[in-house]
PDB file of C-alpha atoms in Angstrom:
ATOM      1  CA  UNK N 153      15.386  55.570   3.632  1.00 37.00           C
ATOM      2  CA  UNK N 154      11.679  55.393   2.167  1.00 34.00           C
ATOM      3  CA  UNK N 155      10.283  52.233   1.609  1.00 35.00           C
ATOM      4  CA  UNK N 156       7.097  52.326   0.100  1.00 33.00           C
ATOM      5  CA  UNK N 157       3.848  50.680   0.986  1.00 31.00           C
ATOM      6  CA  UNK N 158       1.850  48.350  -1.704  1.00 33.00           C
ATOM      7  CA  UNK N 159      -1.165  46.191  -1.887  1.00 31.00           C
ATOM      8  CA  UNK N 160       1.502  43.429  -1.854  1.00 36.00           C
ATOM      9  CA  UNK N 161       3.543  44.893   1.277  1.00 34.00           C
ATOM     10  CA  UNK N 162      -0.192  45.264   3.267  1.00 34.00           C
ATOM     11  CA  UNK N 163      -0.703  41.554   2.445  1.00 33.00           C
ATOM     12  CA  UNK N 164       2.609  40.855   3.867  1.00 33.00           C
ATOM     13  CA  UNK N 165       2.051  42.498   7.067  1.00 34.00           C
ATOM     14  CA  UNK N 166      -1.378  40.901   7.752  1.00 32.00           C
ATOM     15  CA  UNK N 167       1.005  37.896   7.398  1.00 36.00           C
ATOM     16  CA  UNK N 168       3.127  39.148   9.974  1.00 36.00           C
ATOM     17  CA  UNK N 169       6.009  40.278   8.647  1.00 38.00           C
ATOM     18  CA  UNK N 170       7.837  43.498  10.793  1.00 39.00           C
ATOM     19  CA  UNK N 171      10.012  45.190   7.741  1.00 57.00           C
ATOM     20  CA  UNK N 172      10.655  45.416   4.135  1.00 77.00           C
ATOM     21  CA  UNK N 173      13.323  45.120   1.971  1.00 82.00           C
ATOM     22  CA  UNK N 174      14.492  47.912  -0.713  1.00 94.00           C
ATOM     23  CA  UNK N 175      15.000  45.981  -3.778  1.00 96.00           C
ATOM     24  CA  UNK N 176      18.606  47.050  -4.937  1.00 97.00           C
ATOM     25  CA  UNK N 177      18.578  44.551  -8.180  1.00 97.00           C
ATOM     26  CA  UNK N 178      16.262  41.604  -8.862  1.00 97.00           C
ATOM     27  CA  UNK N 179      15.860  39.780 -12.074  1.00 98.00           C
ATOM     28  CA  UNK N 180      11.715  38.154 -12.160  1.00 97.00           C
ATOM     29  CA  UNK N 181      13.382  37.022 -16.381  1.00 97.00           C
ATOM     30  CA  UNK N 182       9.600  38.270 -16.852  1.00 96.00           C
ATOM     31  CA  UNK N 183      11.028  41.822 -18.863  1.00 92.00           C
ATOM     32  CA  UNK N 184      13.661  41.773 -20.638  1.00 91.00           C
ATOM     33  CA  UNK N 185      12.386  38.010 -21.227  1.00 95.00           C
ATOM     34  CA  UNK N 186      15.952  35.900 -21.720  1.00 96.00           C
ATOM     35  CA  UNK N 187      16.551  34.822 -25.103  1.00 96.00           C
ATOM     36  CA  UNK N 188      16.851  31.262 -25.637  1.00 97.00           C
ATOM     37  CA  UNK N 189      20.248  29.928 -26.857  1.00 97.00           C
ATOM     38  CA  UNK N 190      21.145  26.792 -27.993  1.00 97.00           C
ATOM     39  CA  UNK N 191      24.550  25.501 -28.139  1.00 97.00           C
ATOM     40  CA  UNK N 192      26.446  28.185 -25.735  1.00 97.00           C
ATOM     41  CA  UNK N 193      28.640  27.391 -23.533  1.00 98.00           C
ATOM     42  CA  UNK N 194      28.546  31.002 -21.913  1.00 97.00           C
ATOM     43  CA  UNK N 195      25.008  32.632 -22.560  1.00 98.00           C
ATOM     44  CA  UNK N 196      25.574  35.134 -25.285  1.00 95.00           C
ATOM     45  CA  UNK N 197      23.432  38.175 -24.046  1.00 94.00           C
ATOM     46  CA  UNK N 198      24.145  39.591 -20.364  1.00 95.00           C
ATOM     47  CA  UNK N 199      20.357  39.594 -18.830  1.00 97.00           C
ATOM     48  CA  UNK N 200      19.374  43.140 -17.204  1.00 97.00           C
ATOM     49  CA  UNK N 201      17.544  43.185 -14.145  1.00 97.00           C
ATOM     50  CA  UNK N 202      14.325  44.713 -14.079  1.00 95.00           C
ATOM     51  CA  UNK N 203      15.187  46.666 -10.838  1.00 95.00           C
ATOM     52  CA  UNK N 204      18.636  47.992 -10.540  1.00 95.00           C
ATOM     53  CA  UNK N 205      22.095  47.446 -12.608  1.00 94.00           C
ATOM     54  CA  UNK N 206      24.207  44.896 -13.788  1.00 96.00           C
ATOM     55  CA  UNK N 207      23.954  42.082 -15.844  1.00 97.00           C
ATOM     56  CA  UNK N 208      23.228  37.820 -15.156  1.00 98.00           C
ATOM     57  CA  UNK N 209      24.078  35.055 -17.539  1.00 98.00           C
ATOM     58  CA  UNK N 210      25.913  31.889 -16.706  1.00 98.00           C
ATOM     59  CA  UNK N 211      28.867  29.651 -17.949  1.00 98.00           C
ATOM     60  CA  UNK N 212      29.161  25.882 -18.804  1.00 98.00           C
ATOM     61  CA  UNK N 213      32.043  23.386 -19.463  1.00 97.00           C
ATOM     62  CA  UNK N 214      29.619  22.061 -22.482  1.00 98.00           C
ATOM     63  CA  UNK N 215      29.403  24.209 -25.619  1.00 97.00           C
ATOM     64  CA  UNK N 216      25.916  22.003 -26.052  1.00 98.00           C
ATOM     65  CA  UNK N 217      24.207  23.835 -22.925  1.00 98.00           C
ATOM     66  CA  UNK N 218      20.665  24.949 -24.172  1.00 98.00           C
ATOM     67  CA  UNK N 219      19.463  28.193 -22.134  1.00 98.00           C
ATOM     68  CA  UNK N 220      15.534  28.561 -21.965  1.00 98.00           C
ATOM     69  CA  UNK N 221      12.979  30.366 -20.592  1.00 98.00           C
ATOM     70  CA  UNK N 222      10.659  27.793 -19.058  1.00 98.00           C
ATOM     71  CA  UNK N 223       7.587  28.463 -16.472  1.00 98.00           C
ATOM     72  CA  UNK N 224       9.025  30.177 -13.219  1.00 97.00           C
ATOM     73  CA  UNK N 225       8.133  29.527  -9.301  1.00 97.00           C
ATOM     74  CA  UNK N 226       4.487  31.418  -9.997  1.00 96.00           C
ATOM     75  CA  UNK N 227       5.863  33.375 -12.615  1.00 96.00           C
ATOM     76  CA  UNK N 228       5.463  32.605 -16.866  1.00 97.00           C
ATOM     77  CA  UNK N 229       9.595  32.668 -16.913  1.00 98.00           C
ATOM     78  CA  UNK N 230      12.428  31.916 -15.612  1.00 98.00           C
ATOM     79  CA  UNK N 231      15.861  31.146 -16.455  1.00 98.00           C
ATOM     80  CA  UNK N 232      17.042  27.664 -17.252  1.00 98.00           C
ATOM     81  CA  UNK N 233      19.869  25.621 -18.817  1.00 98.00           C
ATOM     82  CA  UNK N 234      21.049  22.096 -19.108  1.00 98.00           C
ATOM     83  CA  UNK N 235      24.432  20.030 -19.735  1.00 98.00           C
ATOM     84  CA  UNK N 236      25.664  20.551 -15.960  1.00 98.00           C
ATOM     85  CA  UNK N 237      28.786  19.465 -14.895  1.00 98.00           C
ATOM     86  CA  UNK N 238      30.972  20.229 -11.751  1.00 97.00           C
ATOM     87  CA  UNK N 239      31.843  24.243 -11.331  1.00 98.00           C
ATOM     88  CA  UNK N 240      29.082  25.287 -13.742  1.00 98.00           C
ATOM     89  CA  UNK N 241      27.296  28.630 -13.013  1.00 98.00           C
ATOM     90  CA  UNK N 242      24.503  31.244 -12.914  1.00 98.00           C
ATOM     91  CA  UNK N 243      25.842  34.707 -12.627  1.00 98.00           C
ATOM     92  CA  UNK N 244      24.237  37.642 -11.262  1.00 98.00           C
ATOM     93  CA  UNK N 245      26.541  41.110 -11.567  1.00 98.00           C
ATOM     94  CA  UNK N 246      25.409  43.980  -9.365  1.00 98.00           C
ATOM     95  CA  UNK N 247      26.456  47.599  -7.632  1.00 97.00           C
ATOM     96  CA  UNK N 248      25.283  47.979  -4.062  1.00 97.00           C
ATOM     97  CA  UNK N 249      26.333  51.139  -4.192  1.00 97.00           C
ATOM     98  CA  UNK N 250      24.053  53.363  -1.277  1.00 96.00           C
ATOM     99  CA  UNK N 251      23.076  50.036   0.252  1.00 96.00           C
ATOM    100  CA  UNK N 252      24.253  48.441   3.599  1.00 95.00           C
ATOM    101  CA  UNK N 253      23.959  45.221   4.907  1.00 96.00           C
ATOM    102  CA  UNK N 254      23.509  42.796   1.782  1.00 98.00           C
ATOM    103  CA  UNK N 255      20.826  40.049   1.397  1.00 98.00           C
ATOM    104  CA  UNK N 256      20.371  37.623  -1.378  1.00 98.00           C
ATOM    105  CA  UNK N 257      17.402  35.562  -1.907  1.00 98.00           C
ATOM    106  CA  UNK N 258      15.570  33.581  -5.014  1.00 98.00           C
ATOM    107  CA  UNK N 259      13.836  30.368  -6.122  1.00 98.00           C
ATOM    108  CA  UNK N 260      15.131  27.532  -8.229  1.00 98.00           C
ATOM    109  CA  UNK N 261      14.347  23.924  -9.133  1.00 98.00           C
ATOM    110  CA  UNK N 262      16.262  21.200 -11.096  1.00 98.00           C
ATOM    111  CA  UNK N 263      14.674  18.323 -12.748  1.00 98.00           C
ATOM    112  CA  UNK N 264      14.689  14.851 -11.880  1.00 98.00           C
ATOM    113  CA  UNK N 265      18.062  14.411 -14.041  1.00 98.00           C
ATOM    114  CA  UNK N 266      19.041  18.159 -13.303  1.00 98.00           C
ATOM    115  CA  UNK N 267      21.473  19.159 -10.439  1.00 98.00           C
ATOM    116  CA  UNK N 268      21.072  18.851  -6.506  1.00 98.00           C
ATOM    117  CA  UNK N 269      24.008  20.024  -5.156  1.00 98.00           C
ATOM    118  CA  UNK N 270      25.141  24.343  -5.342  1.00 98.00           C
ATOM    119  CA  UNK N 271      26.824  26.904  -3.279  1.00 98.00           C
ATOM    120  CA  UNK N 272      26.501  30.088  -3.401  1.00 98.00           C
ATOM    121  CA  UNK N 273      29.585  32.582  -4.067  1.00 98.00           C
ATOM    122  CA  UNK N 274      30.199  35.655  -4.277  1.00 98.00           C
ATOM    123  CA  UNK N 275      32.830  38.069  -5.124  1.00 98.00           C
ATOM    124  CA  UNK N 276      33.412  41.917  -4.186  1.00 98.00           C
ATOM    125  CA  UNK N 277      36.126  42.527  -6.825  1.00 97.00           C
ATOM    126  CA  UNK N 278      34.011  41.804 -10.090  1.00 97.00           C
ATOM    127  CA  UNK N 279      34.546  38.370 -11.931  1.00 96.00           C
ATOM    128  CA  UNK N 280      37.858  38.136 -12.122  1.00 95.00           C
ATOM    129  CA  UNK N 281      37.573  36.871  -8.307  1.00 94.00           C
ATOM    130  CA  UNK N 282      38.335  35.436  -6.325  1.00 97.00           C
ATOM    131  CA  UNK N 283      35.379  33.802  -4.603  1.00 98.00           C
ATOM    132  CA  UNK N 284      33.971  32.593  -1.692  1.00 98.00           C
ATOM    133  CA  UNK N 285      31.319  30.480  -1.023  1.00 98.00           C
ATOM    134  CA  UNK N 286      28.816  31.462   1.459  1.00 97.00           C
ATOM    135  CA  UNK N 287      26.749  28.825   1.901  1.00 97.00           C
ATOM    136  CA  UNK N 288      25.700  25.347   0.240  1.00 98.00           C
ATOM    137  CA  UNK N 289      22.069  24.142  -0.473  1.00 98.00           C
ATOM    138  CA  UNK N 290      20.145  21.448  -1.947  1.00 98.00           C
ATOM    139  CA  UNK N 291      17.812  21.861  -5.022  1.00 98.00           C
ATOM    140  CA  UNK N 292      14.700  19.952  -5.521  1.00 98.00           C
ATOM    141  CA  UNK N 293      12.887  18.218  -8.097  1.00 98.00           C
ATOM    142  CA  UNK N 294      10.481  19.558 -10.079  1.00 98.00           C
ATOM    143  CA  UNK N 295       7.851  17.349  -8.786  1.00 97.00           C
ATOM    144  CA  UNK N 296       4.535  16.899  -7.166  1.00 96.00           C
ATOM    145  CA  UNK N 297       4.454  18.360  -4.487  1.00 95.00           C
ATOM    146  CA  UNK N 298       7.021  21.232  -5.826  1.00 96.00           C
ATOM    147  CA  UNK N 299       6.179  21.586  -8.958  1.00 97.00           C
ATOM    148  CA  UNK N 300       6.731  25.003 -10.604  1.00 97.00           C
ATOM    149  CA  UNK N 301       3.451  26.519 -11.798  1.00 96.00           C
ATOM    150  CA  UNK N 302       2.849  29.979 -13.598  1.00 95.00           C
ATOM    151  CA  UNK N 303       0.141  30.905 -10.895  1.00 93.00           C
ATOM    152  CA  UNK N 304       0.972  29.462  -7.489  1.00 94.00           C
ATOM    153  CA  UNK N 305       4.797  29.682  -6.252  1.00 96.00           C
ATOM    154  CA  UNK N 306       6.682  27.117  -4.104  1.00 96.00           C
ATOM    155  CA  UNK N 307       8.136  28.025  -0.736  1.00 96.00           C
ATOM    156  CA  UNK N 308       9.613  24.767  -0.512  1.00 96.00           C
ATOM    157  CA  UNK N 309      12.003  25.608  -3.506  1.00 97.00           C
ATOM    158  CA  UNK N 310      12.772  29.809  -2.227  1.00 97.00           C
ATOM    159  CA  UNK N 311      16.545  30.380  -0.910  1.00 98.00           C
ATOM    160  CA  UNK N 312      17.549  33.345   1.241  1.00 97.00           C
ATOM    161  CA  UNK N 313      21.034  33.908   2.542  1.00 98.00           C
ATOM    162  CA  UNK N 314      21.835  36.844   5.151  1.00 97.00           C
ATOM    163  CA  UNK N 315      25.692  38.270   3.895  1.00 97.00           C
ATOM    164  CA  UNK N 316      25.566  41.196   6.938  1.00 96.00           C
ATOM    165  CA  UNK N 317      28.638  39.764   7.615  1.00 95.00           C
ATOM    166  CA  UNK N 318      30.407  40.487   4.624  1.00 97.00           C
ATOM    167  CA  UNK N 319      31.319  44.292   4.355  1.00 97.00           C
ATOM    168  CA  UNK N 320      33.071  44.242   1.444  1.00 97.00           C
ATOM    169  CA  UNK N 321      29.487  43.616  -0.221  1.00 98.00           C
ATOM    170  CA  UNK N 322      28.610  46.583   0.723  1.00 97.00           C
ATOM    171  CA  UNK N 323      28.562  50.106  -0.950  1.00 97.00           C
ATOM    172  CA  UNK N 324      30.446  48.108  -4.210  1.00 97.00           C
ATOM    173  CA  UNK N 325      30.376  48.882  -7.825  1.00 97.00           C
ATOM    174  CA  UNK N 326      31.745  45.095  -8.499  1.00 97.00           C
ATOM    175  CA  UNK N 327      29.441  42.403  -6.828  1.00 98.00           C
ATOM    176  CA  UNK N 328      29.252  39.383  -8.008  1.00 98.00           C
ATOM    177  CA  UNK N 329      26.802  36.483  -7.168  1.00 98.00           C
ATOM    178  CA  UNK N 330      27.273  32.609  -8.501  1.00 98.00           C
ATOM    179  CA  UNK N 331      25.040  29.581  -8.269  1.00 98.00           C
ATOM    180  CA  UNK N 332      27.936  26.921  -8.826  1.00 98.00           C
ATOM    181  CA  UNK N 333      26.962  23.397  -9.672  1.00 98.00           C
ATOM    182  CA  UNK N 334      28.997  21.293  -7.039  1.00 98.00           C
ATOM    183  CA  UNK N 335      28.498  17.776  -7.333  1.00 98.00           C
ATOM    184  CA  UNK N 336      27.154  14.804  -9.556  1.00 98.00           C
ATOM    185  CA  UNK N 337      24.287  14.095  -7.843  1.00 98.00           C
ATOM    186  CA  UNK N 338      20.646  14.845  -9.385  1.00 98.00           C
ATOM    187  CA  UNK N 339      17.793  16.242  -7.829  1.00 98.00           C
ATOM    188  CA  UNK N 340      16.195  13.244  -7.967  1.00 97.00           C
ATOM    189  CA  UNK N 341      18.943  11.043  -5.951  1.00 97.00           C
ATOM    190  CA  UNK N 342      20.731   9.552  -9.103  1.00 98.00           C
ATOM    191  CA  UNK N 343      23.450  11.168 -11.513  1.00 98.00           C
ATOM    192  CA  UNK N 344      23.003  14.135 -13.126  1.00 98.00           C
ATOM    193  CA  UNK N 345      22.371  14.028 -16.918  1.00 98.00           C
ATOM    194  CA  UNK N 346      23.005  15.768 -19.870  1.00 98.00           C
ATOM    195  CA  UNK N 347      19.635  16.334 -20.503  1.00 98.00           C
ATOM    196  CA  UNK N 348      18.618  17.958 -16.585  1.00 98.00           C
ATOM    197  CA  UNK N 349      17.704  21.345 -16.179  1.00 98.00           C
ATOM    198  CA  UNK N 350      18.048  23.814 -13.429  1.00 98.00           C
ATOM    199  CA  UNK N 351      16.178  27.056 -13.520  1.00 98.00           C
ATOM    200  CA  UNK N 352      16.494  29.956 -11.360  1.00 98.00           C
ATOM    201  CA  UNK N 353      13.606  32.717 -11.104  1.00 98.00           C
ATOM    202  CA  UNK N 354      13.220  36.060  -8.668  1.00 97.00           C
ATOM    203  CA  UNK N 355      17.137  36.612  -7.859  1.00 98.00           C
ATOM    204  CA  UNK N 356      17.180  39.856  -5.839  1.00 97.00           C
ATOM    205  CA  UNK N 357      19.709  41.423  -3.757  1.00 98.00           C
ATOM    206  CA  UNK N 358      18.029  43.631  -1.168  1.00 96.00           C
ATOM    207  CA  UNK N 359      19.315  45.410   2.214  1.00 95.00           C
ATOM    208  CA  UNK N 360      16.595  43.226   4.282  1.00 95.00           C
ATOM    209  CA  UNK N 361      15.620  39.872   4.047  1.00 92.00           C
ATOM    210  CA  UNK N 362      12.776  38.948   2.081  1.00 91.00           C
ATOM    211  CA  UNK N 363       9.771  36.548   2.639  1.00 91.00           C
ATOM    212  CA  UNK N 364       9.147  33.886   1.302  1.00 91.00           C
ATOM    213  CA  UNK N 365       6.417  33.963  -1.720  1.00 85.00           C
ATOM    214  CA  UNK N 366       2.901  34.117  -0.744  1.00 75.00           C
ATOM    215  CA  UNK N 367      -0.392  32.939  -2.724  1.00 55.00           C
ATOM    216  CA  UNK N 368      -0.806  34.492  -6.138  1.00 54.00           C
ATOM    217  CA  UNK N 369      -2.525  38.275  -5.842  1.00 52.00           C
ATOM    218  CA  UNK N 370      -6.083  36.356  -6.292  1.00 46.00           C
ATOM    219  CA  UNK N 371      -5.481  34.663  -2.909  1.00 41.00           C
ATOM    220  CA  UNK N 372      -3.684  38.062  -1.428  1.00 42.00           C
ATOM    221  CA  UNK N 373      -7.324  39.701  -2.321  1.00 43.00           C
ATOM    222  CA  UNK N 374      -8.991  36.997  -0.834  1.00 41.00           C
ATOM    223  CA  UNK N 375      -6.977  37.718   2.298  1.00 37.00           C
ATOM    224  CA  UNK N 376      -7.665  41.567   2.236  1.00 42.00           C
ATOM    225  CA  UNK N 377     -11.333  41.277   1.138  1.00 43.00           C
ATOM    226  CA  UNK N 378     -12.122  38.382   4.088  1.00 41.00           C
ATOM    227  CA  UNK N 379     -10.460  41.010   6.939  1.00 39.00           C
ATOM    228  CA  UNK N 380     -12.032  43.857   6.092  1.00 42.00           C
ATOM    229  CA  UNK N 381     -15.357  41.901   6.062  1.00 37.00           C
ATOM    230  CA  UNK N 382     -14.822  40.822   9.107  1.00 36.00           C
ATOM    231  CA  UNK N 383     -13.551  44.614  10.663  1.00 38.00           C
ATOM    232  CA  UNK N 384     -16.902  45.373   9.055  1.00 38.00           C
ATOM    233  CA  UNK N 385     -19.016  42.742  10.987  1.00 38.00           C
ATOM    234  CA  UNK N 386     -17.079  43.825  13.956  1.00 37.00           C
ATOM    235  CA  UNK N 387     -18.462  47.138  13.734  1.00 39.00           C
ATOM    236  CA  UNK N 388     -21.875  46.904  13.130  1.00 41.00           C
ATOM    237  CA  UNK N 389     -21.949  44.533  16.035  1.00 39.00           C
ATOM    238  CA  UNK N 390     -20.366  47.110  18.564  1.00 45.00           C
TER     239      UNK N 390
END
């Protein structure tokens, strides 16, 4: 298969990564931009991803959830909602169809009030189930030092998970992927309230794992620009 080679992907290697991932479906929420909904229990208008098909949204016990688009992890949106309880969602449908082994990786962040606690599930028979969950994780708070910033991502707050394992992932018209809410603890060590967020930006299934973000393109540049000064220097000294 033919994976192509960007300004990005040369950055990357001078980093020293070995491979890249073909996207298969990622949703940056950058285009199509989420519409915010107030009031939903279930958001309202299935989210396309920007690479690849299917469709994310999410589901909540509370018909008062508000879903936004707030700032992503060095992005200008992501996808966010609040009123979490135990069991509640994001939801990201995809076909893998072509596509063998099956990675998942993305960034989110809760606030202080806002979840900790998620596993991730997943389903090969569409969302009628059943699921399993993969693997569990903490979420942090959107605080200094991990604070979420249009310009500069956070490592601290990007998630990969490796499903080679899993071969029914594979090849499938009827993947599902959940972020399920599972406990009452908040981000910031008390008890999750009504009014905490937790936003999710960059989900993308690939058939490699991907790195973690890197500097915004201004600091990539720097990168490329101070190397190829210094192959230069090199040169005129020899």
């Amino acid at each position: 298969m033919l994976k192509k080679l960007s300004l990005a992907g040369g950055a990357i290697a001078l980093l020293g990564s070995s491979s890249f991932a073909v996207t298969i479906a990622s949703w940056t929420f950058e285009s199509p931009i989420p519409a915010d909904a107030a009031n939903m229990a279930t958001y309202p208008n299935p989210i396309s991803p920007n690479v690849g098909t299917g469709n994310a949204g999410g589901t909540h016990l509370s018909a008062l959830a508000d879903w936004s688009t707030p700032v992503g992890n060095g992005s200008t949106d992501a996808f966010s909602v609040n009123e979490w309880a135990g069991g509640d969602y994001f939801q990201f449908l995809v076909s893998t169809v072509g596509f063998t082994p099956i990675f998942v990786s993305f960034s989110q962040i809760s606030s202080g009030t806002g979840p900790r606690d998620f596993a991730l599930q997943y389903s090969s028979t569409g969302v009628a189930g059943p699921f399993t969950t993969q693997a569990a994780y903490a979420v942090l708070a959107n605080a200094v030092p991990n604070s979420w910033g249009s310009l500069t991502p956070v490592p601290a707050a990007f998630y990969s998970f490796d499903l080679t394992g899993v071969a029914a992932l594979s090849n499938n018209t009827d993947v599902v992927f959940r972020l399920v809410n599972t406990s009452t603890t908040s981000a910031g060590g008390g008890t999750v309230a009504a009014a905490g967020t937790s936003r999710v930006d960059n989900f993308i299934v690939s058939d490699e794992a991907v790195p973690a973000p890197i500097p915004e393109p201004t600091a990539i540049i720097g990168l490329l620009s101070g190397s190829a000064l210094l192959f230069a220097r090199r040169r005129r000294m020899t």
